[in-house]
Each structure stands twice: as structure tokens, then as C-alpha cells.
Amino acid sequence: KVIPSNGSASGSQATGKRLKVICGANTSYLADSDWLKEATTTKRGSKGGTPLTFCEVRVSPSNTVKPNVGANELAEALNRVLPFTAKGDDRPVLACVKFEAKDGKLTLVSADGFRLAVVSLDYADGEGQALINRDELKGVANALRKAKRVRVSFEQGGEQLTSKSLIIDTELIRYKWVSLDGSYPDWQKLIPTEFNCLAHFDTVEAIKAVNSLKALADSKGYSIDLTIGNGKLVMANPDDRGQADISADTDGEGFVRLNGSNLAEALKACGGMVDFKLSSPLAPTLFSTNGYQIVVMPMITDKAQEY
């Protein structure tokens, strides 16, 4: 339970702005600006202090919500796109998840320059878009899983006249984020539409194969060769140290080399049965399942060019 102390505390605890926090038999008081410090540069060049986020949270046990998306579906969508945002601070736009409502769909998009993840949900409540930093969305998916009703909406206004805000309402909490002002890449053009071969297989078996090949690699930056054909998907170590054959429904033949870590994360995010499509070893590959798509860029090698 969190309430303003309002002078109810004794002595110095009642001085200034404070929050009274009760958790079971424990009671504490948090002063205004506790743990929040301006970022400072140390002698070693690193920045200290706690980074500030920009999510407005309003708690109201009687919040009335008319749902327009499923709580579990939105939580799963967030978990599927967050791993594929850029991790560094040098590309702020790619460090965001793009929320876009249009044509009866709410689409969540993330990309890091090597991978692109897209998931769409039914949404018949207007249009809007917002760019929200990945760090501000951490933990939201777990909270949404506990909600009974969820409503997603977009609102004009913010620090700039062109700013937009993303609002997620549940029956208890309202989350509001001001969108980053920036231009997101035209992600639709990055999704391949023409393919020469297809493999439909179980990601559980594929993940086991990737983990086995990872153990044979010399470094963390390992790569894996994938060959499609004759009713199976063959995953092999480029140095011929080992390979794994996975049963698959295949159409056509093809080869591509992918970064092992990128492949493992894509398989984990898809889960269950997945369609893997490619046109050539030099072109982007596509993993898709139930309206969820992940584009993974290939590794360009002499073998790929010869193939």
C-alpha cells in the first residue's frame, strides 16, 4: 500500500514530501527524489545516476475500461517484439517499439538493423502511432497478463505540438507514454514477398539443434548453415564439426548462413510450428507463424555467392 505520509509520520519522517509504503508487516518512507540523480561522468568516463523514464502511471481501483484488445494477446505481442529492438543509445528510433493502428489492426514493430519483428492484433478503434523506448515497456507485459480488461488508445499532445502519446488502460492502472519524435524506417518494404523454398518445422527441435551446434563453436559469435530440401532442414556448423537434421515439410531447395544468436532468438520468439522462407542465400529470410513475422538478415559468404 502506497500513500502520502501527510505529516502522519513522527519527527524527521514527516518533513518534506514523502510516500508511506506498507508491505505486509514492513513500513517505510520514501523522500521526494530518492534514488533519482542527474547523470554524472566519472573519471573512468562512465555515467552514474539512475536514468529517468517517461511513463506516467495512474492507479485507480475503479477505472472504467471498455476493452478493445485482449490483455494476454497484447502482453504476448510485447514479449515478441522487445527482444529485437536496438540495444545501444546511438540509434534512438530503433531502440523503440512502434505502435501503429491502421486498417483495423494494431501493429507492433521492432528492428535492430539485423532483424525485424512484426506482430498484428485486431483493432477497430481508429488510427494512431507512437514510438516508445524499449526500457519504458519492461515489465508491462507481466502486468497486462494480470489485467482483466485492456484498452489501447492514442492521444495528441506532449512536449511538442507534433507529439503523440500511447495510452494503455486496465481496470486498475493507466499507463501513458509520450512518443519519441523521429522517423521510423519504412518497415513494410523490408519484409520479403518472393520465395524459392519453404520449410515448415517445430521450433522446439530446432532450438535443441542450435544449442548443440553452439557448444561446438569457438566463440559466442557463431554462425549456422541451413539447408532446405528432401523433407528436412539441415543445420550445420560451417567448420564441418557437426550437423543436425530436423524433419520438415519442405517445398523447393535452398541454403543460407545465419548468425546463431539471431537464429536462436527468432526461433524462441516464434515458438511451436513455424514457416521458414527464403529466396536466396543473399536475401533476407522470413520466419512466420499466426500473424507474427521475423525478418533475419543473412551472413554473406563465398559459399552463399557460389550457391
PDB file of C-alpha atoms in Angstrom:
ATOM      1  CA  LYS A   1       0.000   0.000   0.000  1.00  0.00           C
ATOM      2  CA  VAL A   2       1.423   3.398  -1.027  1.00  0.00           C
ATOM      3  CA  ILE A   3       0.031   6.643   0.427  1.00  0.00           C
ATOM      4  CA  PRO A   4       1.312  10.194   1.087  1.00  0.00           C
ATOM      5  CA  SER A   5       2.610  10.483   4.649  1.00  0.00           C
ATOM      6  CA  ASN A   6       0.725  13.810   5.120  1.00  0.00           C
ATOM      7  CA  GLY A   7       2.604  14.510   8.300  1.00  0.00           C
ATOM      8  CA  SER A   8       1.419  11.293   9.932  1.00  0.00           C
ATOM      9  CA  ALA A   9       4.997  10.195  10.485  1.00  0.00           C
ATOM     10  CA  SER A  10       6.866  11.395  13.507  1.00  0.00           C
ATOM     11  CA  GLY A  11       9.941  13.616  13.601  1.00  0.00           C
ATOM     12  CA  SER A  12      12.078  13.969  10.500  1.00  0.00           C
ATOM     13  CA  GLN A  13       9.979  11.453   8.587  1.00  0.00           C
ATOM     14  CA  ALA A  14       7.147  13.973   8.328  1.00  0.00           C
ATOM     15  CA  THR A  15       9.404  16.683   6.887  1.00  0.00           C
ATOM     16  CA  GLY A  16       9.074  17.400   3.171  1.00  0.00           C
ATOM     17  CA  LYS A  17       7.335  15.317   0.552  1.00  0.00           C
ATOM     18  CA  ARG A  18       7.285  11.627   1.331  1.00  0.00           C
ATOM     19  CA  LEU A  19       5.481   8.436   0.451  1.00  0.00           C
ATOM     20  CA  LYS A  20       4.484   5.937   3.095  1.00  0.00           C
ATOM     21  CA  VAL A  21       4.947   2.395   1.795  1.00  0.00           C
ATOM     22  CA  ILE A  22       3.394  -0.562   3.617  1.00  0.00           C
ATOM     23  CA  CYS A  23       4.219  -4.111   2.567  1.00  0.00           C
ATOM     24  CA  GLY A  24       2.955  -6.776   4.974  1.00  0.00           C
ATOM     25  CA  ALA A  25       4.406  -6.021   8.409  1.00  0.00           C
ATOM     26  CA  ASN A  26       7.009  -3.615   6.987  1.00  0.00           C
ATOM     27  CA  THR A  27       6.587   0.172   6.729  1.00  0.00           C
ATOM     28  CA  SER A  28       8.989   2.588   5.035  1.00  0.00           C
ATOM     29  CA  TYR A  29       9.068   6.245   3.978  1.00  0.00           C
ATOM     30  CA  LEU A  30      10.477   7.410   0.633  1.00  0.00           C
ATOM     31  CA  ALA A  31      11.538  11.024   0.325  1.00  0.00           C
ATOM     32  CA  ASP A  32      10.984  13.134  -2.775  1.00  0.00           C
ATOM     33  CA  SER A  33      13.689  12.430  -5.430  1.00  0.00           C
ATOM     34  CA  ASP A  34      15.089   9.410  -3.577  1.00  0.00           C
ATOM     35  CA  TRP A  35      17.339   7.368  -5.904  1.00  0.00           C
ATOM     36  CA  LEU A  36      16.930   9.901  -8.719  1.00  0.00           C
ATOM     37  CA  LYS A  37      20.152  11.667  -9.630  1.00  0.00           C
ATOM     38  CA  GLU A  38      21.380  13.607 -12.603  1.00  0.00           C
ATOM     39  CA  ALA A  39      23.719  11.552 -14.762  1.00  0.00           C
ATOM     40  CA  THR A  40      27.312  12.428 -13.952  1.00  0.00           C
ATOM     41  CA  THR A  41      30.505  11.442 -15.723  1.00  0.00           C
ATOM     42  CA  THR A  42      33.115   9.701 -13.591  1.00  0.00           C
ATOM     43  CA  LYS A  43      36.885   9.677 -14.058  1.00  0.00           C
ATOM     44  CA  ARG A  44      36.549   6.442 -15.977  1.00  0.00           C
ATOM     45  CA  GLY A  45      34.101   8.035 -18.387  1.00  0.00           C
ATOM     46  CA  SER A  46      31.019   6.092 -17.282  1.00  0.00           C
ATOM     47  CA  LYS A  47      27.811   7.801 -16.322  1.00  0.00           C
ATOM     48  CA  GLY A  48      26.385   7.436 -12.860  1.00  0.00           C
ATOM     49  CA  GLY A  49      22.933   8.110 -11.503  1.00  0.00           C
ATOM     50  CA  THR A  50      19.569   6.499 -12.173  1.00  0.00           C
ATOM     51  CA  PRO A  51      18.215   7.058 -15.717  1.00  0.00           C
ATOM     52  CA  LEU A  52      14.835   8.764 -15.839  1.00  0.00           C
ATOM     53  CA  THR A  53      11.942   7.234 -17.744  1.00  0.00           C
ATOM     54  CA  PHE A  54       8.879   8.978 -19.060  1.00  0.00           C
ATOM     55  CA  CYS A  55       5.911   6.770 -18.270  1.00  0.00           C
ATOM     56  CA  GLU A  56       3.006   8.353 -16.420  1.00  0.00           C
ATOM     57  CA  VAL A  57       1.223   5.800 -14.227  1.00  0.00           C
ATOM     58  CA  ARG A  58      -2.143   6.452 -12.620  1.00  0.00           C
ATOM     59  CA  VAL A  59      -3.575   3.908 -10.190  1.00  0.00           C
ATOM     60  CA  SER A  60      -7.360   3.854  -9.726  1.00  0.00           C
ATOM     61  CA  PRO A  61      -9.171   0.743  -8.432  1.00  0.00           C
ATOM     62  CA  SER A  62     -12.403   1.987 -10.044  1.00  0.00           C
ATOM     63  CA  ASN A  63     -11.024   2.753 -13.504  1.00  0.00           C
ATOM     64  CA  THR A  64     -13.740   2.053 -16.094  1.00  0.00           C
ATOM     65  CA  VAL A  65     -12.360   0.323 -19.168  1.00  0.00           C
ATOM     66  CA  LYS A  66     -14.065  -0.616 -22.413  1.00  0.00           C
ATOM     67  CA  PRO A  67     -11.588  -3.161 -23.831  1.00  0.00           C
ATOM     68  CA  ASN A  68     -10.512  -3.078 -27.463  1.00  0.00           C
ATOM     69  CA  VAL A  69      -7.657  -5.650 -27.368  1.00  0.00           C
ATOM     70  CA  GLY A  70      -7.036  -8.823 -25.401  1.00  0.00           C
ATOM     71  CA  ALA A  71      -4.792  -8.465 -22.358  1.00  0.00           C
ATOM     72  CA  ASN A  72      -2.873 -11.712 -22.947  1.00  0.00           C
ATOM     73  CA  GLU A  73      -2.607 -11.064 -26.683  1.00  0.00           C
ATOM     74  CA  LEU A  74      -1.081  -7.614 -26.108  1.00  0.00           C
ATOM     75  CA  ALA A  75       1.295  -8.985 -23.456  1.00  0.00           C
ATOM     76  CA  GLU A  76       2.472 -11.727 -25.816  1.00  0.00           C
ATOM     77  CA  ALA A  77       2.891  -9.218 -28.648  1.00  0.00           C
ATOM     78  CA  LEU A  78       5.127  -7.038 -26.463  1.00  0.00           C
ATOM     79  CA  ASN A  79       7.276 -10.003 -25.459  1.00  0.00           C
ATOM     80  CA  ARG A  80       7.671 -10.937 -29.114  1.00  0.00           C
ATOM     81  CA  VAL A  81       8.959  -7.560 -30.309  1.00  0.00           C
ATOM     82  CA  LEU A  82      11.011  -6.256 -27.361  1.00  0.00           C
ATOM     83  CA  PRO A  83      13.992  -8.630 -27.910  1.00  0.00           C
ATOM     84  CA  PHE A  84      14.538  -7.237 -31.408  1.00  0.00           C
ATOM     85  CA  THR A  85      14.953  -3.545 -30.575  1.00  0.00           C
ATOM     86  CA  ALA A  86      18.390  -1.917 -30.806  1.00  0.00           C
ATOM     87  CA  LYS A  87      20.306  -2.121 -27.519  1.00  0.00           C
ATOM     88  CA  GLY A  88      22.623   0.886 -27.900  1.00  0.00           C
ATOM     89  CA  ASP A  89      21.912   4.593 -27.438  1.00  0.00           C
ATOM     90  CA  ASP A  90      23.307   5.603 -30.844  1.00  0.00           C
ATOM     91  CA  ARG A  91      20.063   4.721 -32.673  1.00  0.00           C
ATOM     92  CA  PRO A  92      17.229   6.069 -30.504  1.00  0.00           C
ATOM     93  CA  VAL A  93      14.498   5.362 -33.062  1.00  0.00           C
ATOM     94  CA  LEU A  94      15.463   1.681 -33.374  1.00  0.00           C
ATOM     95  CA  ALA A  95      15.557   1.438 -29.567  1.00  0.00           C
ATOM     96  CA  CYS A  96      11.773   1.940 -29.708  1.00  0.00           C
ATOM     97  CA  VAL A  97       8.771  -0.252 -30.383  1.00  0.00           C
ATOM     98  CA  LYS A  98       6.500   1.269 -32.989  1.00  0.00           C
ATOM     99  CA  PHE A  99       2.770   1.058 -32.230  1.00  0.00           C
ATOM    100  CA  GLU A 100       0.653   1.689 -35.317  1.00  0.00           C
ATOM    101  CA  ALA A 101      -3.147   1.467 -35.509  1.00  0.00           C
ATOM    102  CA  LYS A 102      -4.462   1.386 -39.065  1.00  0.00           C
ATOM    103  CA  ASP A 103      -6.935  -0.523 -41.255  1.00  0.00           C
ATOM    104  CA  GLY A 104      -8.456  -2.442 -38.338  1.00  0.00           C
ATOM    105  CA  LYS A 105      -5.108  -3.654 -36.983  1.00  0.00           C
ATOM    106  CA  LEU A 106      -2.804  -2.663 -34.127  1.00  0.00           C
ATOM    107  CA  THR A 107       0.716  -3.457 -35.322  1.00  0.00           C
ATOM    108  CA  LEU A 108       3.804  -3.600 -33.090  1.00  0.00           C
ATOM    109  CA  VAL A 109       7.152  -3.318 -34.895  1.00  0.00           C
ATOM    110  CA  SER A 110      10.769  -3.525 -33.726  1.00  0.00           C
ATOM    111  CA  ALA A 111      14.101  -3.662 -35.557  1.00  0.00           C
ATOM    112  CA  ASP A 112      17.808  -3.503 -34.754  1.00  0.00           C
ATOM    113  CA  GLY A 113      19.352  -3.350 -38.237  1.00  0.00           C
ATOM    114  CA  PHE A 114      19.817  -7.129 -38.487  1.00  0.00           C
ATOM    115  CA  ARG A 115      16.344  -8.331 -37.539  1.00  0.00           C
ATOM    116  CA  LEU A 116      12.781  -7.051 -37.885  1.00  0.00           C
ATOM    117  CA  ALA A 117       9.820  -8.305 -35.821  1.00  0.00           C
ATOM    118  CA  VAL A 118       6.188  -7.544 -36.647  1.00  0.00           C
ATOM    119  CA  VAL A 119       3.003  -8.698 -34.892  1.00  0.00           C
ATOM    120  CA  SER A 120      -0.555  -7.518 -35.589  1.00  0.00           C
ATOM    121  CA  LEU A 121      -3.703  -7.622 -33.432  1.00  0.00           C
ATOM    122  CA  ASP A 122      -7.315  -6.894 -34.357  1.00  0.00           C
ATOM    123  CA  TYR A 123      -8.107  -3.268 -33.501  1.00  0.00           C
ATOM    124  CA  ALA A 124     -11.221  -1.368 -34.614  1.00  0.00           C
ATOM    125  CA  ASP A 125     -10.807   1.856 -32.666  1.00  0.00           C
ATOM    126  CA  GLY A 126      -9.360   4.439 -35.034  1.00  0.00           C
ATOM    127  CA  GLU A 127      -5.844   5.209 -36.154  1.00  0.00           C
ATOM    128  CA  GLY A 128      -2.662   6.428 -34.475  1.00  0.00           C
ATOM    129  CA  GLN A 129       1.011   5.692 -33.987  1.00  0.00           C
ATOM    130  CA  ALA A 130       3.716   6.164 -31.365  1.00  0.00           C
ATOM    131  CA  LEU A 131       7.385   5.283 -30.769  1.00  0.00           C
ATOM    132  CA  ILE A 132       8.037   4.071 -27.216  1.00  0.00           C
ATOM    133  CA  ASN A 133      11.519   3.276 -25.878  1.00  0.00           C
ATOM    134  CA  ARG A 134      12.082  -0.379 -25.016  1.00  0.00           C
ATOM    135  CA  ASP A 135      13.234   0.398 -21.457  1.00  0.00           C
ATOM    136  CA  GLU A 136       9.915   2.083 -20.671  1.00  0.00           C
ATOM    137  CA  LEU A 137       7.990  -1.050 -21.680  1.00  0.00           C
ATOM    138  CA  LYS A 138       9.892  -3.500 -19.491  1.00  0.00           C
ATOM    139  CA  GLY A 139       7.594  -5.271 -17.055  1.00  0.00           C
ATOM    140  CA  VAL A 140       4.427  -4.005 -18.738  1.00  0.00           C
ATOM    141  CA  ALA A 141       3.718  -7.381 -20.356  1.00  0.00           C
ATOM    142  CA  ASN A 142       3.687  -9.144 -16.972  1.00  0.00           C
ATOM    143  CA  ALA A 143       1.313  -6.512 -15.577  1.00  0.00           C
ATOM    144  CA  LEU A 144      -1.018  -6.874 -18.555  1.00  0.00           C
ATOM    145  CA  ARG A 145      -1.283 -10.628 -18.010  1.00  0.00           C
ATOM    146  CA  LYS A 146      -2.861  -9.914 -14.630  1.00  0.00           C
ATOM    147  CA  ALA A 147      -5.388  -7.450 -16.065  1.00  0.00           C
ATOM    148  CA  LYS A 148      -8.938  -8.439 -16.951  1.00  0.00           C
ATOM    149  CA  ARG A 149      -9.596  -5.631 -19.433  1.00  0.00           C
ATOM    150  CA  VAL A 150      -7.215  -3.597 -21.601  1.00  0.00           C
ATOM    151  CA  ARG A 151      -7.798  -0.606 -23.822  1.00  0.00           C
ATOM    152  CA  VAL A 152      -5.193   0.915 -26.154  1.00  0.00           C
ATOM    153  CA  SER A 153      -5.593   4.477 -27.433  1.00  0.00           C
ATOM    154  CA  PHE A 154      -3.568   7.341 -28.875  1.00  0.00           C
ATOM    155  CA  GLU A 155      -3.653  10.991 -27.847  1.00  0.00           C
ATOM    156  CA  GLN A 156      -2.278  14.172 -29.335  1.00  0.00           C
ATOM    157  CA  GLY A 157      -0.059  16.407 -27.251  1.00  0.00           C
ATOM    158  CA  GLY A 158       3.217  16.311 -25.403  1.00  0.00           C
ATOM    159  CA  GLU A 159       6.355  18.388 -25.114  1.00  0.00           C
ATOM    160  CA  GLN A 160       5.959  19.375 -28.766  1.00  0.00           C
ATOM    161  CA  LEU A 161       2.846  20.135 -30.803  1.00  0.00           C
ATOM    162  CA  THR A 162       3.581  17.181 -33.068  1.00  0.00           C
ATOM    163  CA  SER A 163       3.986  14.735 -30.160  1.00  0.00           C
ATOM    164  CA  LYS A 164       1.627  11.831 -29.678  1.00  0.00           C
ATOM    165  CA  SER A 165       1.011   9.686 -26.628  1.00  0.00           C
ATOM    166  CA  LEU A 166       0.274   5.992 -26.258  1.00  0.00           C
ATOM    167  CA  ILE A 167      -2.202   5.109 -23.512  1.00  0.00           C
ATOM    168  CA  ILE A 168      -2.861   1.626 -22.150  1.00  0.00           C
ATOM    169  CA  ASP A 169      -5.754   1.397 -19.673  1.00  0.00           C
ATOM    170  CA  THR A 170      -6.559  -1.517 -17.392  1.00  0.00           C
ATOM    171  CA  GLU A 171      -9.208  -1.709 -14.684  1.00  0.00           C
ATOM    172  CA  LEU A 172      -6.574  -0.639 -12.137  1.00  0.00           C
ATOM    173  CA  ILE A 173      -3.773   1.267 -13.890  1.00  0.00           C
ATOM    174  CA  ARG A 174      -3.423   3.779 -16.726  1.00  0.00           C
ATOM    175  CA  TYR A 175      -0.032   3.898 -18.475  1.00  0.00           C
ATOM    176  CA  LYS A 176       0.788   6.907 -20.633  1.00  0.00           C
ATOM    177  CA  TRP A 177       3.946   7.383 -22.695  1.00  0.00           C
ATOM    178  CA  VAL A 178       4.877  10.365 -24.852  1.00  0.00           C
ATOM    179  CA  SER A 179       6.087   9.208 -28.263  1.00  0.00           C
ATOM    180  CA  LEU A 180       9.649   9.826 -29.374  1.00  0.00           C
ATOM    181  CA  ASP A 181       9.757  12.375 -32.191  1.00  0.00           C
ATOM    182  CA  GLY A 182      11.519  10.591 -35.018  1.00  0.00           C
ATOM    183  CA  SER A 183      11.109   8.918 -38.387  1.00  0.00           C
ATOM    184  CA  TYR A 184      10.850   5.118 -38.273  1.00  0.00           C
ATOM    185  CA  PRO A 185      12.137   3.124 -41.274  1.00  0.00           C
ATOM    186  CA  ASP A 186       9.601   2.017 -43.891  1.00  0.00           C
ATOM    187  CA  TRP A 187       9.467  -1.479 -42.432  1.00  0.00           C
ATOM    188  CA  GLN A 188       6.878  -2.836 -44.887  1.00  0.00           C
ATOM    189  CA  LYS A 189       9.470  -2.726 -47.684  1.00  0.00           C
ATOM    190  CA  LEU A 190      11.871  -4.830 -45.600  1.00  0.00           C
ATOM    191  CA  ILE A 191       9.574  -7.876 -45.479  1.00  0.00           C
ATOM    192  CA  PRO A 192      10.380 -10.205 -48.418  1.00  0.00           C
ATOM    193  CA  THR A 193       7.425 -11.258 -50.576  1.00  0.00           C
ATOM    194  CA  GLU A 194       9.019 -13.662 -53.096  1.00  0.00           C
ATOM    195  CA  PHE A 195      10.473 -17.045 -52.128  1.00  0.00           C
ATOM    196  CA  ASN A 196      12.085 -20.032 -53.802  1.00  0.00           C
ATOM    197  CA  CYS A 197      11.779 -22.514 -50.945  1.00  0.00           C
ATOM    198  CA  LEU A 198       9.849 -23.140 -47.728  1.00  0.00           C
ATOM    199  CA  ALA A 199      10.328 -25.284 -44.629  1.00  0.00           C
ATOM    200  CA  HIS A 200       7.621 -25.898 -42.007  1.00  0.00           C
ATOM    201  CA  PHE A 201       9.113 -27.321 -38.805  1.00  0.00           C
ATOM    202  CA  ASP A 202       8.983 -27.477 -34.997  1.00  0.00           C
ATOM    203  CA  THR A 203      10.963 -24.715 -33.252  1.00  0.00           C
ATOM    204  CA  VAL A 204      11.494 -26.861 -30.143  1.00  0.00           C
ATOM    205  CA  GLU A 205      13.563 -29.373 -32.097  1.00  0.00           C
ATOM    206  CA  ALA A 206      15.323 -26.577 -33.974  1.00  0.00           C
ATOM    207  CA  ILE A 207      16.339 -24.795 -30.749  1.00  0.00           C
ATOM    208  CA  LYS A 208      17.840 -28.040 -29.425  1.00  0.00           C
ATOM    209  CA  ALA A 209      19.871 -28.323 -32.626  1.00  0.00           C
ATOM    210  CA  VAL A 210      21.082 -24.715 -32.383  1.00  0.00           C
ATOM    211  CA  ASN A 211      22.181 -25.249 -28.768  1.00  0.00           C
ATOM    212  CA  SER A 212      24.116 -28.376 -29.762  1.00  0.00           C
ATOM    213  CA  LEU A 213      25.914 -26.544 -32.571  1.00  0.00           C
ATOM    214  CA  LYS A 214      26.625 -23.593 -30.278  1.00  0.00           C
ATOM    215  CA  ALA A 215      28.582 -25.923 -27.990  1.00  0.00           C
ATOM    216  CA  LEU A 216      30.884 -26.732 -30.920  1.00  0.00           C
ATOM    217  CA  ALA A 217      31.593 -23.099 -31.778  1.00  0.00           C
ATOM    218  CA  ASP A 218      34.883 -21.400 -30.941  1.00  0.00           C
ATOM    219  CA  SER A 219      33.281 -18.111 -29.894  1.00  0.00           C
ATOM    220  CA  LYS A 220      29.984 -16.525 -28.915  1.00  0.00           C
ATOM    221  CA  GLY A 221      29.622 -15.058 -32.401  1.00  0.00           C
ATOM    222  CA  TYR A 222      28.900 -18.426 -34.008  1.00  0.00           C
ATOM    223  CA  SER A 223      27.143 -18.986 -37.334  1.00  0.00           C
ATOM    224  CA  ILE A 224      24.959 -21.824 -38.637  1.00  0.00           C
ATOM    225  CA  ASP A 225      24.392 -23.090 -42.191  1.00  0.00           C
ATOM    226  CA  LEU A 226      20.786 -24.001 -43.022  1.00  0.00           C
ATOM    227  CA  THR A 227      19.962 -26.222 -45.988  1.00  0.00           C
ATOM    228  CA  ILE A 228      16.366 -26.925 -47.059  1.00  0.00           C
ATOM    229  CA  GLY A 229      15.298 -29.889 -49.186  1.00  0.00           C
ATOM    230  CA  ASN A 230      14.158 -33.531 -49.327  1.00  0.00           C
ATOM    231  CA  GLY A 231      11.761 -33.242 -46.414  1.00  0.00           C
ATOM    232  CA  LYS A 232      14.223 -31.891 -43.870  1.00  0.00           C
ATOM    233  CA  LEU A 233      16.059 -28.824 -42.606  1.00  0.00           C
ATOM    234  CA  VAL A 234      19.772 -29.445 -42.066  1.00  0.00           C
ATOM    235  CA  MET A 235      21.612 -27.219 -39.572  1.00  0.00           C
ATOM    236  CA  ALA A 236      25.389 -27.454 -39.720  1.00  0.00           C
ATOM    237  CA  ASN A 237      28.489 -25.918 -38.234  1.00  0.00           C
ATOM    238  CA  PRO A 238      30.377 -24.032 -41.011  1.00  0.00           C
ATOM    239  CA  ASP A 239      33.616 -25.806 -39.991  1.00  0.00           C
ATOM    240  CA  ASP A 240      32.043 -29.268 -40.502  1.00  0.00           C
ATOM    241  CA  ARG A 241      32.227 -30.054 -36.795  1.00  0.00           C
ATOM    242  CA  GLY A 242      28.669 -31.274 -36.637  1.00  0.00           C
ATOM    243  CA  GLN A 243      25.180 -31.098 -38.059  1.00  0.00           C
ATOM    244  CA  ALA A 244      21.563 -31.806 -37.069  1.00  0.00           C
ATOM    245  CA  ASP A 245      18.734 -32.985 -39.309  1.00  0.00           C
ATOM    246  CA  ILE A 246      15.242 -31.722 -38.492  1.00  0.00           C
ATOM    247  CA  SER A 247      12.108 -33.215 -40.026  1.00  0.00           C
ATOM    248  CA  ALA A 248      10.212 -30.578 -42.019  1.00  0.00           C
ATOM    249  CA  ASP A 249       7.603 -30.132 -44.687  1.00  0.00           C
ATOM    250  CA  THR A 250       9.650 -28.603 -47.498  1.00  0.00           C
ATOM    251  CA  ASP A 251       8.934 -27.067 -50.857  1.00  0.00           C
ATOM    252  CA  GLY A 252      11.963 -26.383 -53.043  1.00  0.00           C
ATOM    253  CA  GLU A 253      15.641 -26.321 -52.098  1.00  0.00           C
ATOM    254  CA  GLY A 254      17.814 -23.591 -50.637  1.00  0.00           C
ATOM    255  CA  PHE A 255      20.776 -22.636 -48.480  1.00  0.00           C
ATOM    256  CA  VAL A 256      21.561 -19.709 -46.181  1.00  0.00           C
ATOM    257  CA  ARG A 257      24.005 -18.887 -43.359  1.00  0.00           C
ATOM    258  CA  LEU A 258      22.621 -17.082 -40.301  1.00  0.00           C
ATOM    259  CA  ASN A 259      24.114 -15.712 -37.107  1.00  0.00           C
ATOM    260  CA  GLY A 260      23.451 -18.368 -34.469  1.00  0.00           C
ATOM    261  CA  SER A 261      22.266 -15.955 -31.781  1.00  0.00           C
ATOM    262  CA  ASN A 262      19.872 -14.232 -34.185  1.00  0.00           C
ATOM    263  CA  LEU A 263      18.509 -17.610 -35.259  1.00  0.00           C
ATOM    264  CA  ALA A 264      18.024 -18.822 -31.677  1.00  0.00           C
ATOM    265  CA  GLU A 265      16.150 -15.674 -30.617  1.00  0.00           C
ATOM    266  CA  ALA A 266      13.906 -15.829 -33.678  1.00  0.00           C
ATOM    267  CA  LEU A 267      13.009 -19.469 -33.036  1.00  0.00           C
ATOM    268  CA  LYS A 268      12.320 -18.789 -29.364  1.00  0.00           C
ATOM    269  CA  ALA A 269      10.068 -15.823 -30.165  1.00  0.00           C
ATOM    270  CA  CYS A 270       8.044 -17.798 -32.716  1.00  0.00           C
ATOM    271  CA  GLY A 271       7.502 -20.943 -30.649  1.00  0.00           C
ATOM    272  CA  GLY A 272       5.586 -24.002 -31.855  1.00  0.00           C
ATOM    273  CA  MET A 273       5.468 -24.685 -35.586  1.00  0.00           C
ATOM    274  CA  VAL A 274       6.978 -22.057 -37.884  1.00  0.00           C
ATOM    275  CA  ASP A 275       7.258 -21.363 -41.594  1.00  0.00           C
ATOM    276  CA  PHE A 276      10.783 -20.506 -42.758  1.00  0.00           C
ATOM    277  CA  LYS A 277      11.017 -18.929 -46.220  1.00  0.00           C
ATOM    278  CA  LEU A 278      13.949 -17.756 -48.313  1.00  0.00           C
ATOM    279  CA  SER A 279      14.629 -16.748 -51.899  1.00  0.00           C
ATOM    280  CA  SER A 280      18.444 -16.825 -51.997  1.00  0.00           C
ATOM    281  CA  PRO A 281      21.390 -17.012 -49.565  1.00  0.00           C
ATOM    282  CA  LEU A 282      21.996 -13.297 -50.159  1.00  0.00           C
ATOM    283  CA  ALA A 283      18.442 -12.111 -49.383  1.00  0.00           C
ATOM    284  CA  PRO A 284      16.579 -11.564 -46.073  1.00  0.00           C
ATOM    285  CA  THR A 285      14.924 -14.659 -44.608  1.00  0.00           C
ATOM    286  CA  LEU A 286      11.437 -14.768 -43.096  1.00  0.00           C
ATOM    287  CA  PHE A 287      10.090 -16.680 -40.092  1.00  0.00           C
ATOM    288  CA  SER A 288       6.305 -16.504 -39.710  1.00  0.00           C
ATOM    289  CA  THR A 289       3.578 -18.012 -37.521  1.00  0.00           C
ATOM    290  CA  ASN A 290      -0.010 -16.943 -36.805  1.00  0.00           C
ATOM    291  CA  GLY A 291       0.356 -13.319 -37.933  1.00  0.00           C
ATOM    292  CA  TYR A 292       3.822 -12.922 -36.387  1.00  0.00           C
ATOM    293  CA  GLN A 293       6.804 -12.263 -38.664  1.00  0.00           C
ATOM    294  CA  ILE A 294      10.545 -12.019 -38.071  1.00  0.00           C
ATOM    295  CA  VAL A 295      12.959 -10.991 -40.811  1.00  0.00           C
ATOM    296  CA  VAL A 296      16.587 -12.081 -40.270  1.00  0.00           C
ATOM    297  CA  MET A 297      19.423 -10.814 -42.445  1.00  0.00           C
ATOM    298  CA  PRO A 298      21.793 -13.488 -43.806  1.00  0.00           C
ATOM    299  CA  MET A 299      25.562 -13.648 -43.452  1.00  0.00           C
ATOM    300  CA  ILE A 300      27.180 -13.020 -46.850  1.00  0.00           C
ATOM    301  CA  THR A 301      29.886 -15.607 -47.591  1.00  0.00           C
ATOM    302  CA  ASP A 302      31.708 -17.005 -50.613  1.00  0.00           C
ATOM    303  CA  LYS A 303      29.670 -20.195 -50.301  1.00  0.00           C
ATOM    304  CA  ALA A 304      26.459 -18.167 -50.355  1.00  0.00           C
ATOM    305  CA  GLN A 305      27.531 -16.327 -53.503  1.00  0.00           C
ATOM    306  CA  GLU A 306      28.553 -19.559 -55.207  1.00  0.00           C
ATOM    307  CA  TYR A 307      25.274 -21.246 -54.272  1.00  0.00           C
TER     308      TYR A 307
END
